[in-house]
PDB file of C-alpha atoms in Angstrom:
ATOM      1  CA  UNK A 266      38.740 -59.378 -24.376  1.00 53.00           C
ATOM      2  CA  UNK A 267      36.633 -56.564 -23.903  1.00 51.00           C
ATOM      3  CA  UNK A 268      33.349 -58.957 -24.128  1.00 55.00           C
ATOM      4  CA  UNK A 269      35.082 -60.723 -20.722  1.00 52.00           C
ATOM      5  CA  UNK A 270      35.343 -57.559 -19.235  1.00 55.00           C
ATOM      6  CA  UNK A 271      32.014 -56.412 -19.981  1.00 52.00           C
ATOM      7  CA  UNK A 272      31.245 -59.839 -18.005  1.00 53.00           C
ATOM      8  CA  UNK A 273      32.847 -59.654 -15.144  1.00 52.00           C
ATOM      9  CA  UNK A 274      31.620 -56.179 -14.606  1.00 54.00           C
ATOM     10  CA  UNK A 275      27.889 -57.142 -15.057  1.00 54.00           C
ATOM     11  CA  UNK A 276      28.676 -59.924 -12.849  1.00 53.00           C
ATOM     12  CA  UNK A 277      29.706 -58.047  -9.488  1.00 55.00           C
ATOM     13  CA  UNK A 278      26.698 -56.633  -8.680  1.00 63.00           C
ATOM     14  CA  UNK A 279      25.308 -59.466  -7.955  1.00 66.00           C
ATOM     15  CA  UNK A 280      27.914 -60.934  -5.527  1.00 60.00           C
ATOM     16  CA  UNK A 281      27.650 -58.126  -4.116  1.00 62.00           C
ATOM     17  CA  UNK A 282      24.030 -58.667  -3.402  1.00 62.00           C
ATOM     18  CA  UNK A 283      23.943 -62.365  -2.814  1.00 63.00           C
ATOM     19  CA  UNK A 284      26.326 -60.983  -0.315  1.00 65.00           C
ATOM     20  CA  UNK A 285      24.316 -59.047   1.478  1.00 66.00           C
ATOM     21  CA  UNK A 286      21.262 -61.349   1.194  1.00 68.00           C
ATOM     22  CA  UNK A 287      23.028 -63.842   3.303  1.00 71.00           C
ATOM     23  CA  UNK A 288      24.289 -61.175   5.658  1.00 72.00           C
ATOM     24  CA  UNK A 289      20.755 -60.215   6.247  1.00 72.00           C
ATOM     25  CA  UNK A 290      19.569 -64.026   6.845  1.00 73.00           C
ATOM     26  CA  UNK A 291      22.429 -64.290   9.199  1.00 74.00           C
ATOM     27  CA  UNK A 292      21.502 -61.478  11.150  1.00 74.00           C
ATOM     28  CA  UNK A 293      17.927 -62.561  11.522  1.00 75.00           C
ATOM     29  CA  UNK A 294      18.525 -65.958  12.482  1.00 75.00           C
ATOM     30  CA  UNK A 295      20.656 -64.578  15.138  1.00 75.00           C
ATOM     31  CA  UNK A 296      17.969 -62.194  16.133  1.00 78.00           C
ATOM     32  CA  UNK A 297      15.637 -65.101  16.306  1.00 84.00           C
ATOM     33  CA  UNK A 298      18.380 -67.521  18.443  1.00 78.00           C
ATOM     34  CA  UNK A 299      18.713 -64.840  20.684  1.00 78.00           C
ATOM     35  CA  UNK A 300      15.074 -64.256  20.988  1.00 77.00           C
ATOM     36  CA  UNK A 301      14.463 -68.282  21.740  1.00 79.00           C
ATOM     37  CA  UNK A 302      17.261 -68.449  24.077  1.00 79.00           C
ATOM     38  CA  UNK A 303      16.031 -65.035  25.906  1.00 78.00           C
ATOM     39  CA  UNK A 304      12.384 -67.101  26.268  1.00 80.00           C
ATOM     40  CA  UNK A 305      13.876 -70.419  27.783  1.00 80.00           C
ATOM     41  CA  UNK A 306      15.624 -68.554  30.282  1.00 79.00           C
ATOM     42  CA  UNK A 307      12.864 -66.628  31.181  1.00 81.00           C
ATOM     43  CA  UNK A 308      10.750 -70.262  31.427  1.00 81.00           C
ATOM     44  CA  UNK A 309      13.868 -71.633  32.909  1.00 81.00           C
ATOM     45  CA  UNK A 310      13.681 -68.522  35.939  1.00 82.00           C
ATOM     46  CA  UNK A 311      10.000 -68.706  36.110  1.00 81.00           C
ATOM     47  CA  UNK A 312       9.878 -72.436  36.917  1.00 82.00           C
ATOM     48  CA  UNK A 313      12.517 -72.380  39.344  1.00 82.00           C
ATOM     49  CA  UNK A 314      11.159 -69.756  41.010  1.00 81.00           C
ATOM     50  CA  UNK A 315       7.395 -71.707  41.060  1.00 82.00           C
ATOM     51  CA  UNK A 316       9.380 -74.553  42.472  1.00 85.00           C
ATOM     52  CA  UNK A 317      11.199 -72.885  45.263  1.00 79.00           C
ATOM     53  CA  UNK A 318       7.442 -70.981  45.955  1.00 74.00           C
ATOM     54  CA  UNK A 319       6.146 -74.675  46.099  1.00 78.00           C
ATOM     55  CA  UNK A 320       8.963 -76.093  47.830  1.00 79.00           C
ATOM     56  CA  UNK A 321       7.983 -73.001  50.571  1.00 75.00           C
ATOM     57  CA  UNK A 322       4.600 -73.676  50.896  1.00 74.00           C
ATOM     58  CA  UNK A 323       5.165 -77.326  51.299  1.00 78.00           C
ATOM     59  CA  UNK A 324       8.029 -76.949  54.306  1.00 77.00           C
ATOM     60  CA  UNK A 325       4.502 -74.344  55.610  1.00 71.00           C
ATOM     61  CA  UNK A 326       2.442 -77.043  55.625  1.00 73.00           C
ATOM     62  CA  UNK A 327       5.048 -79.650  57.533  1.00 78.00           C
ATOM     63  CA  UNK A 328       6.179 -77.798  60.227  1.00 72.00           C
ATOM     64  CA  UNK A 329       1.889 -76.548  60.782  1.00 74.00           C
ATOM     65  CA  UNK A 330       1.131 -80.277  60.934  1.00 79.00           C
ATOM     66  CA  UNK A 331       4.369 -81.067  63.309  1.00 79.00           C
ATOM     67  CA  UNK A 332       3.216 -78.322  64.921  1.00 72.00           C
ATOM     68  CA  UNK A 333      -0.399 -79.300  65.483  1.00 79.00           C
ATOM     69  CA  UNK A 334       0.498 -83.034  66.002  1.00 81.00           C
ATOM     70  CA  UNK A 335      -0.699 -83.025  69.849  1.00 78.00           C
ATOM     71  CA  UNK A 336      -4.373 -81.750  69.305  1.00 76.00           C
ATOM     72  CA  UNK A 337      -3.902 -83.964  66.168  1.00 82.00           C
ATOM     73  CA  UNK A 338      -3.267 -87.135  68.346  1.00 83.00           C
ATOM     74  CA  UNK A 339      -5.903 -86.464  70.627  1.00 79.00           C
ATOM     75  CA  UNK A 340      -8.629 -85.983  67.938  1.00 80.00           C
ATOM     76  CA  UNK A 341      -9.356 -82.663  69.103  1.00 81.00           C
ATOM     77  CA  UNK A 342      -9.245 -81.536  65.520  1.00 88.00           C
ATOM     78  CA  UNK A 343      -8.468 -82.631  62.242  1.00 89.00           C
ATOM     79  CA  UNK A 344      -6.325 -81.646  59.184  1.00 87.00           C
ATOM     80  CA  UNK A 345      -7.331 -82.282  55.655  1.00 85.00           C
ATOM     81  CA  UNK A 346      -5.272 -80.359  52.834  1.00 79.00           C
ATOM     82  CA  UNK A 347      -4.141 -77.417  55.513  1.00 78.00           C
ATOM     83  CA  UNK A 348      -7.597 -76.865  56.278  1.00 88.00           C
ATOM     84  CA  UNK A 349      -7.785 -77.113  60.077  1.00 93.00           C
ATOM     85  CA  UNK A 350     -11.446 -78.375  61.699  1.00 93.00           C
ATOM     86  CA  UNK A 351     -13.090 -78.798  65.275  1.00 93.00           C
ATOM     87  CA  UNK A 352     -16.016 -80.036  65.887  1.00 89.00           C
ATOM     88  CA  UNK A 353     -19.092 -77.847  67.508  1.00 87.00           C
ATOM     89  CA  UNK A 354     -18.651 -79.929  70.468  1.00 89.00           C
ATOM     90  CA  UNK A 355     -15.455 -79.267  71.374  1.00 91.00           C
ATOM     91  CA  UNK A 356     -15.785 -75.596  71.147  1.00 95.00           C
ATOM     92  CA  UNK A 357     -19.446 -74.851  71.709  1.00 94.00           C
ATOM     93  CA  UNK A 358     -22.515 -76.061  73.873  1.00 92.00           C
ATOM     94  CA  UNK A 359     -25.883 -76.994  72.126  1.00 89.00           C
ATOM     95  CA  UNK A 360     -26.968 -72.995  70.160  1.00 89.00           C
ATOM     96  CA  UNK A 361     -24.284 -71.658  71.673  1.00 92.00           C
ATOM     97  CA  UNK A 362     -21.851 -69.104  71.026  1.00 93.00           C
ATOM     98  CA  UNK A 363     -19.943 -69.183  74.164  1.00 94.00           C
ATOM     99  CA  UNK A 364     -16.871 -71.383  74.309  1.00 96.00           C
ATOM    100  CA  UNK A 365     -16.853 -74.167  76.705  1.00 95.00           C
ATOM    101  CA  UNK A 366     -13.479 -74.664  78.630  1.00 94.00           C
ATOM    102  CA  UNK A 367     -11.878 -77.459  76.412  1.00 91.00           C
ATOM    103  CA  UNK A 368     -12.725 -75.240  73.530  1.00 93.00           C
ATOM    104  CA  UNK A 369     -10.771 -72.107  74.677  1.00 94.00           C
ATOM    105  CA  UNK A 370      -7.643 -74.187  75.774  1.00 92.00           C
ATOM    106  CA  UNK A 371      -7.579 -76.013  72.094  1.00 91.00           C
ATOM    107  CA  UNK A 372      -7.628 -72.587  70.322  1.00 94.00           C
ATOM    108  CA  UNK A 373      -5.014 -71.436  73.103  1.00 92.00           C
ATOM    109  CA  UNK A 374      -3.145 -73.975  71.395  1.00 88.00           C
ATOM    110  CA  UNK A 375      -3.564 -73.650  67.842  1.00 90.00           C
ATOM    111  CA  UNK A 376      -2.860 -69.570  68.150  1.00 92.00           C
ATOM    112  CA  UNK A 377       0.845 -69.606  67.474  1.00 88.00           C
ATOM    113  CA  UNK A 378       1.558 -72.102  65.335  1.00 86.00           C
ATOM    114  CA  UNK A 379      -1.132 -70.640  63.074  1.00 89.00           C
ATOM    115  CA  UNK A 380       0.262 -67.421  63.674  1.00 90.00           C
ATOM    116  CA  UNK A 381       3.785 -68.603  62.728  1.00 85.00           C
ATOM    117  CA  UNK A 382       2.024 -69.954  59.937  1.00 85.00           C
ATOM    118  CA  UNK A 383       0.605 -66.691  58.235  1.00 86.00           C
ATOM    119  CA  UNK A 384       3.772 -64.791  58.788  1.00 84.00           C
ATOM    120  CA  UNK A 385       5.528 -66.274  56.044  1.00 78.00           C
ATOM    121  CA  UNK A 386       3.666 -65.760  52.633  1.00 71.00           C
ATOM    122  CA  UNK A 387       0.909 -63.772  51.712  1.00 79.00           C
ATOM    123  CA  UNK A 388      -2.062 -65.484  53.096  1.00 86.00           C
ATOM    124  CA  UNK A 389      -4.604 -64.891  55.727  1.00 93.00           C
ATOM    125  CA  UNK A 390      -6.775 -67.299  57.987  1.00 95.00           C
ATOM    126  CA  UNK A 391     -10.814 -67.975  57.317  1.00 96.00           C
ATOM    127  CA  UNK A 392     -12.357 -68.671  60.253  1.00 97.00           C
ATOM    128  CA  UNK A 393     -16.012 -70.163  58.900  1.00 97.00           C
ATOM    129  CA  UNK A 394     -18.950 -71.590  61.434  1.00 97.00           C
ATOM    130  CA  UNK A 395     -21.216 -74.136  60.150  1.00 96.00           C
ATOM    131  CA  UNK A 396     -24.354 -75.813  61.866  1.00 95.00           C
ATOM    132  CA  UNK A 397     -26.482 -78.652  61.190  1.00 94.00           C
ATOM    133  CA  UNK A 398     -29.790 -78.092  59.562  1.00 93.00           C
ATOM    134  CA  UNK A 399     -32.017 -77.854  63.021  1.00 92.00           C
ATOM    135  CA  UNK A 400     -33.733 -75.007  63.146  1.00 89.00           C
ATOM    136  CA  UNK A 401     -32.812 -72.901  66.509  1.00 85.00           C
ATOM    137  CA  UNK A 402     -35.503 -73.933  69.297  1.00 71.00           C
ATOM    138  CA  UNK A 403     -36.742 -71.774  72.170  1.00 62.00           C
ATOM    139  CA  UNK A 404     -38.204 -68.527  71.750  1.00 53.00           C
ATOM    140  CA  UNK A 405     -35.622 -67.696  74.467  1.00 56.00           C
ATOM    141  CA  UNK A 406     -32.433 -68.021  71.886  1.00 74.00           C
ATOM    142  CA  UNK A 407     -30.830 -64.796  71.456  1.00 85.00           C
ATOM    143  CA  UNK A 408     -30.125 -66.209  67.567  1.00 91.00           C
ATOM    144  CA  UNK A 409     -32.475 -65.692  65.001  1.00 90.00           C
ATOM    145  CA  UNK A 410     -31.821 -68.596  62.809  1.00 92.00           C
ATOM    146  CA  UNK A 411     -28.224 -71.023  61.865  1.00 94.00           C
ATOM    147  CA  UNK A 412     -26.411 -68.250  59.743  1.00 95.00           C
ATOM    148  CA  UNK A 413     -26.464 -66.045  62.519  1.00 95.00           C
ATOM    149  CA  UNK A 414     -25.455 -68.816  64.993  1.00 95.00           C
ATOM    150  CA  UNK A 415     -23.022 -69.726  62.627  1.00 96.00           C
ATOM    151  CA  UNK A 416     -21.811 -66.133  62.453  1.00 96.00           C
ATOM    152  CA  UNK A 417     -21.305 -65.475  66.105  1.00 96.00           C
ATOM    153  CA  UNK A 418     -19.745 -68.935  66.893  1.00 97.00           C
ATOM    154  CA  UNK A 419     -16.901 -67.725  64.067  1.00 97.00           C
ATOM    155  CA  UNK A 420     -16.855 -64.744  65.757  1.00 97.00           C
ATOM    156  CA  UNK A 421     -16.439 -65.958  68.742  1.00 97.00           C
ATOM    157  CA  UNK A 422     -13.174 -68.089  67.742  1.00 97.00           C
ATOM    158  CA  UNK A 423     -11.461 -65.322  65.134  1.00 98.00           C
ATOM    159  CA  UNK A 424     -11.605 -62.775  68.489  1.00 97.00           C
ATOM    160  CA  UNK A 425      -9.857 -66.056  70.335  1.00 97.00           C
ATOM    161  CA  UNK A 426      -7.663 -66.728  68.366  1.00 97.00           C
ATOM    162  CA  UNK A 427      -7.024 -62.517  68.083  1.00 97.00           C
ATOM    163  CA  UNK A 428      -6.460 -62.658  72.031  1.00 97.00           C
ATOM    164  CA  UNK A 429      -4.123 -65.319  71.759  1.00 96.00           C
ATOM    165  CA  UNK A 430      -1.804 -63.928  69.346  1.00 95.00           C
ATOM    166  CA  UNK A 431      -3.222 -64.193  65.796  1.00 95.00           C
ATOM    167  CA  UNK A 432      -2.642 -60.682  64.180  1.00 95.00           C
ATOM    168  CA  UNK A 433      -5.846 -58.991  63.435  1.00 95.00           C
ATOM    169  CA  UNK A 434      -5.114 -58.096  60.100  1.00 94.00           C
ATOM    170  CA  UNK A 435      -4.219 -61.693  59.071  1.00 95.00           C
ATOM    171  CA  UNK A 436      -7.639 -63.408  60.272  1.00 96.00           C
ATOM    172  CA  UNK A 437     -11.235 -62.901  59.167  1.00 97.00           C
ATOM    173  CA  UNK A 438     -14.971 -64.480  59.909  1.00 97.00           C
ATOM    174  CA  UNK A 439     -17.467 -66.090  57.332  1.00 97.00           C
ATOM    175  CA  UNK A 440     -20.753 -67.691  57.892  1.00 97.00           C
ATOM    176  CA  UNK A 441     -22.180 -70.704  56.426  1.00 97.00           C
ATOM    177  CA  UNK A 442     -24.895 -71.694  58.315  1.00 95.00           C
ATOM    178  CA  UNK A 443     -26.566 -74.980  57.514  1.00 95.00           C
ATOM    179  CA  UNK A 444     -24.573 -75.209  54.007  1.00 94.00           C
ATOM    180  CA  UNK A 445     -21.748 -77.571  52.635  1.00 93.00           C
ATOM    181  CA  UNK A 446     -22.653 -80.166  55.162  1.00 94.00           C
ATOM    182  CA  UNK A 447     -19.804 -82.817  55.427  1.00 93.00           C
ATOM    183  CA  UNK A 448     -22.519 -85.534  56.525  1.00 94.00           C
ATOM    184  CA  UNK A 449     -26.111 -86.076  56.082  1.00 95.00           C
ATOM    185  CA  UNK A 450     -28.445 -84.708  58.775  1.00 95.00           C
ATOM    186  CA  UNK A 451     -30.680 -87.246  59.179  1.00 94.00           C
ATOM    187  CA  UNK A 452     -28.927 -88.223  62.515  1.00 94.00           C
ATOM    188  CA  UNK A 453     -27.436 -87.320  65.677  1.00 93.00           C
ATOM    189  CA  UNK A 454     -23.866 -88.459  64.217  1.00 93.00           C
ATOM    190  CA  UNK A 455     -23.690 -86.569  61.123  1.00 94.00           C
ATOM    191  CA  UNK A 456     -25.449 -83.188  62.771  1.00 94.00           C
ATOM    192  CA  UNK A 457     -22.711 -83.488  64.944  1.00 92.00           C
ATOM    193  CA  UNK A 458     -19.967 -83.372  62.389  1.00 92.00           C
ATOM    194  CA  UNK A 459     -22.259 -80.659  60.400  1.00 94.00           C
ATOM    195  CA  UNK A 460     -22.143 -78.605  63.944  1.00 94.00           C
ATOM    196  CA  UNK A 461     -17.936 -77.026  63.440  1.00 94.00           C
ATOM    197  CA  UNK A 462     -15.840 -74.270  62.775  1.00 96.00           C
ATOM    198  CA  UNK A 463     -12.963 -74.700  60.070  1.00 96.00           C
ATOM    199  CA  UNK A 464      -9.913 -72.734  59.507  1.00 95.00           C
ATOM    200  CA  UNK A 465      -8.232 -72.706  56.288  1.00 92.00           C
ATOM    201  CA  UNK A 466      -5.569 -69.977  54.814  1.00 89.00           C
ATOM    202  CA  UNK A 467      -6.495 -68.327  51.743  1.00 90.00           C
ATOM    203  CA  UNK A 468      -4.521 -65.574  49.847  1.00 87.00           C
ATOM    204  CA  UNK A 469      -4.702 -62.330  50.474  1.00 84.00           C
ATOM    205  CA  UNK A 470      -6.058 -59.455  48.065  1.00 73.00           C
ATOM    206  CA  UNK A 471      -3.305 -58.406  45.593  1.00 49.00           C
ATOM    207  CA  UNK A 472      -5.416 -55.060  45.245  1.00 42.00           C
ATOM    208  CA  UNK A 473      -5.044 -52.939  48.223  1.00 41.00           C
ATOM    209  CA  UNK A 474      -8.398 -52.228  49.530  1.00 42.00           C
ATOM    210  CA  UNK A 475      -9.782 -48.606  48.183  1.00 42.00           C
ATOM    211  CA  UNK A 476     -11.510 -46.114  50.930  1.00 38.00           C
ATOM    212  CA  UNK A 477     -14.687 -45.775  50.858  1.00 38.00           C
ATOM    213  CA  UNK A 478     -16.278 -42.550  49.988  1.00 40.00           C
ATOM    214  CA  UNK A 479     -19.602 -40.776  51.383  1.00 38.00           C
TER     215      UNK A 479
END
C-alpha cells in the first residue's frame, strides 16, 4: 500500500508539468493566430485602400479625357496614357517662342480641366518643349541653340496655362531639346511631330523642399 502511494506521489509532478507544457503551446499558438490574423487584415486594409487610390486615379483620368474630348476631336492634341501633346505647329511659328493665335485659344481650353485635374491628388503638371534636330538658322535668332528654344517655348505655355487658371505651385517647365524624338528626322513629317510641347502629371515631392542657405 505504501509502495502505491509512493507512486502516485512521484507521479503528480509530472501532470502537473505536462500540464503546463500544453498550456504554454496553447498560448503560443494563440499568440501566433492572432499575429497571422493581425497581418491579413493589415493586407486586407492596405489593398483596399490601393484599390480605392486606383479606382480614384482612374475616375481622374475619365472625366480629363471627357473633359478634353473637343480639342480631342479636332486633333488639336492628343492623349496617350494621361500624357497630353500639341504639336509645335499649333502652338508655335517656325524658332519661335511666341504663341500663334490657335495656340493660345487651345491652352485657354485645356487650363481648367487640367486644373480640376491636379486638385485632387498629389500631383503636379510637366510642361516639357521638344524640337526637331535642325539646328537654329539666322544669326538674327534670339536662341542660342534647341534646348534653349525648347526651354522658352515651355515657358511660354506653363506662364499660359498660369494666366489661365493653372495654380503656380502645381505646374513646372523642363527642356528637352532635340531628345526623345517620337519620329525620325530625316523629313519634314517627322520634324514636325519632333517640333511639340507635352504635358503629363507627375507626383509631387513627398519631402518638403529645404531652404537654401548662404
Amino acid at each position: 500500500m505504501e509502495d502505491i502511494d509512493a507512486s502516485v506521489e512521484h507521479s503528480t509532478p509530472i501532470w502537473a508539468v505536462f500540464g503546463d507544457l500544453m498550456s504554454g503551446l496553447l498560448g503560443a499558438f494563440v499568440l501566433i493566430l492572432v499575429g497571422v490574423l493581425g497581418v491579413q487584415l493589415e493586407l486586407v486594409t492596405s489593398l483596399e485602400a490601393e484599390i480605392a487610390k486606383r479606382q480614384q486615379e482612374e475616375q481622374r483620368r475619365l472625366a480629363l479625357e471627357r473633359a478634353l474630348a473637343g480639342p480631342l476631336a479636332s486633333g488639336r492634341i492628343t492623349l496617350d496614357n494621361g500624357k497630353i501633346g500639341i504639336s509645335g505647329n499649333v502652338l508655335f511659328a517656325l524658332n519661335s517662342d511666341q504663341l500663334q493665335p490657335e495656340g493660345r485659344q487651345v491652352l485657354k481650353g485645356l487650363a481648367q480641366p487640367i486644373a480640376a485635374y491636379l486638385s485632387v491628388g498629389q500631383q503636379m503638371l510637366m510642361v516639357s518643349g521638344f524640337t526637331d534636330d535642325m539646328p537654329v538658322r539666322g544669326s538674327h535668332s534670339k536662341f542660342a541653340d534647341n534646348w534653349e528654344l525648347s526651354a522658352q517655348r515651355a515657358l511660354t505655355v506653363t506662364r499660359t496655362l498660369i494666366e489661365e487658371g493653372v495654380p503656380s505651385d502645381a505646374i513646372f517647365a523642363a527642356a528637352f531639346g532635340s531628345q526623345q524624338p517620337v519620329a525620325p528626322n530625316s523629313d519634314a513629317d517627322g520634324r514636325a511631330r519632333n517640333r511639340r510641347v507635352e504635358m503629363a502629371p507627375v507626383p509631387k515631392s513627398s519631402q518638403p523642399a529645404k531652404e537654401a542657405h548662404g
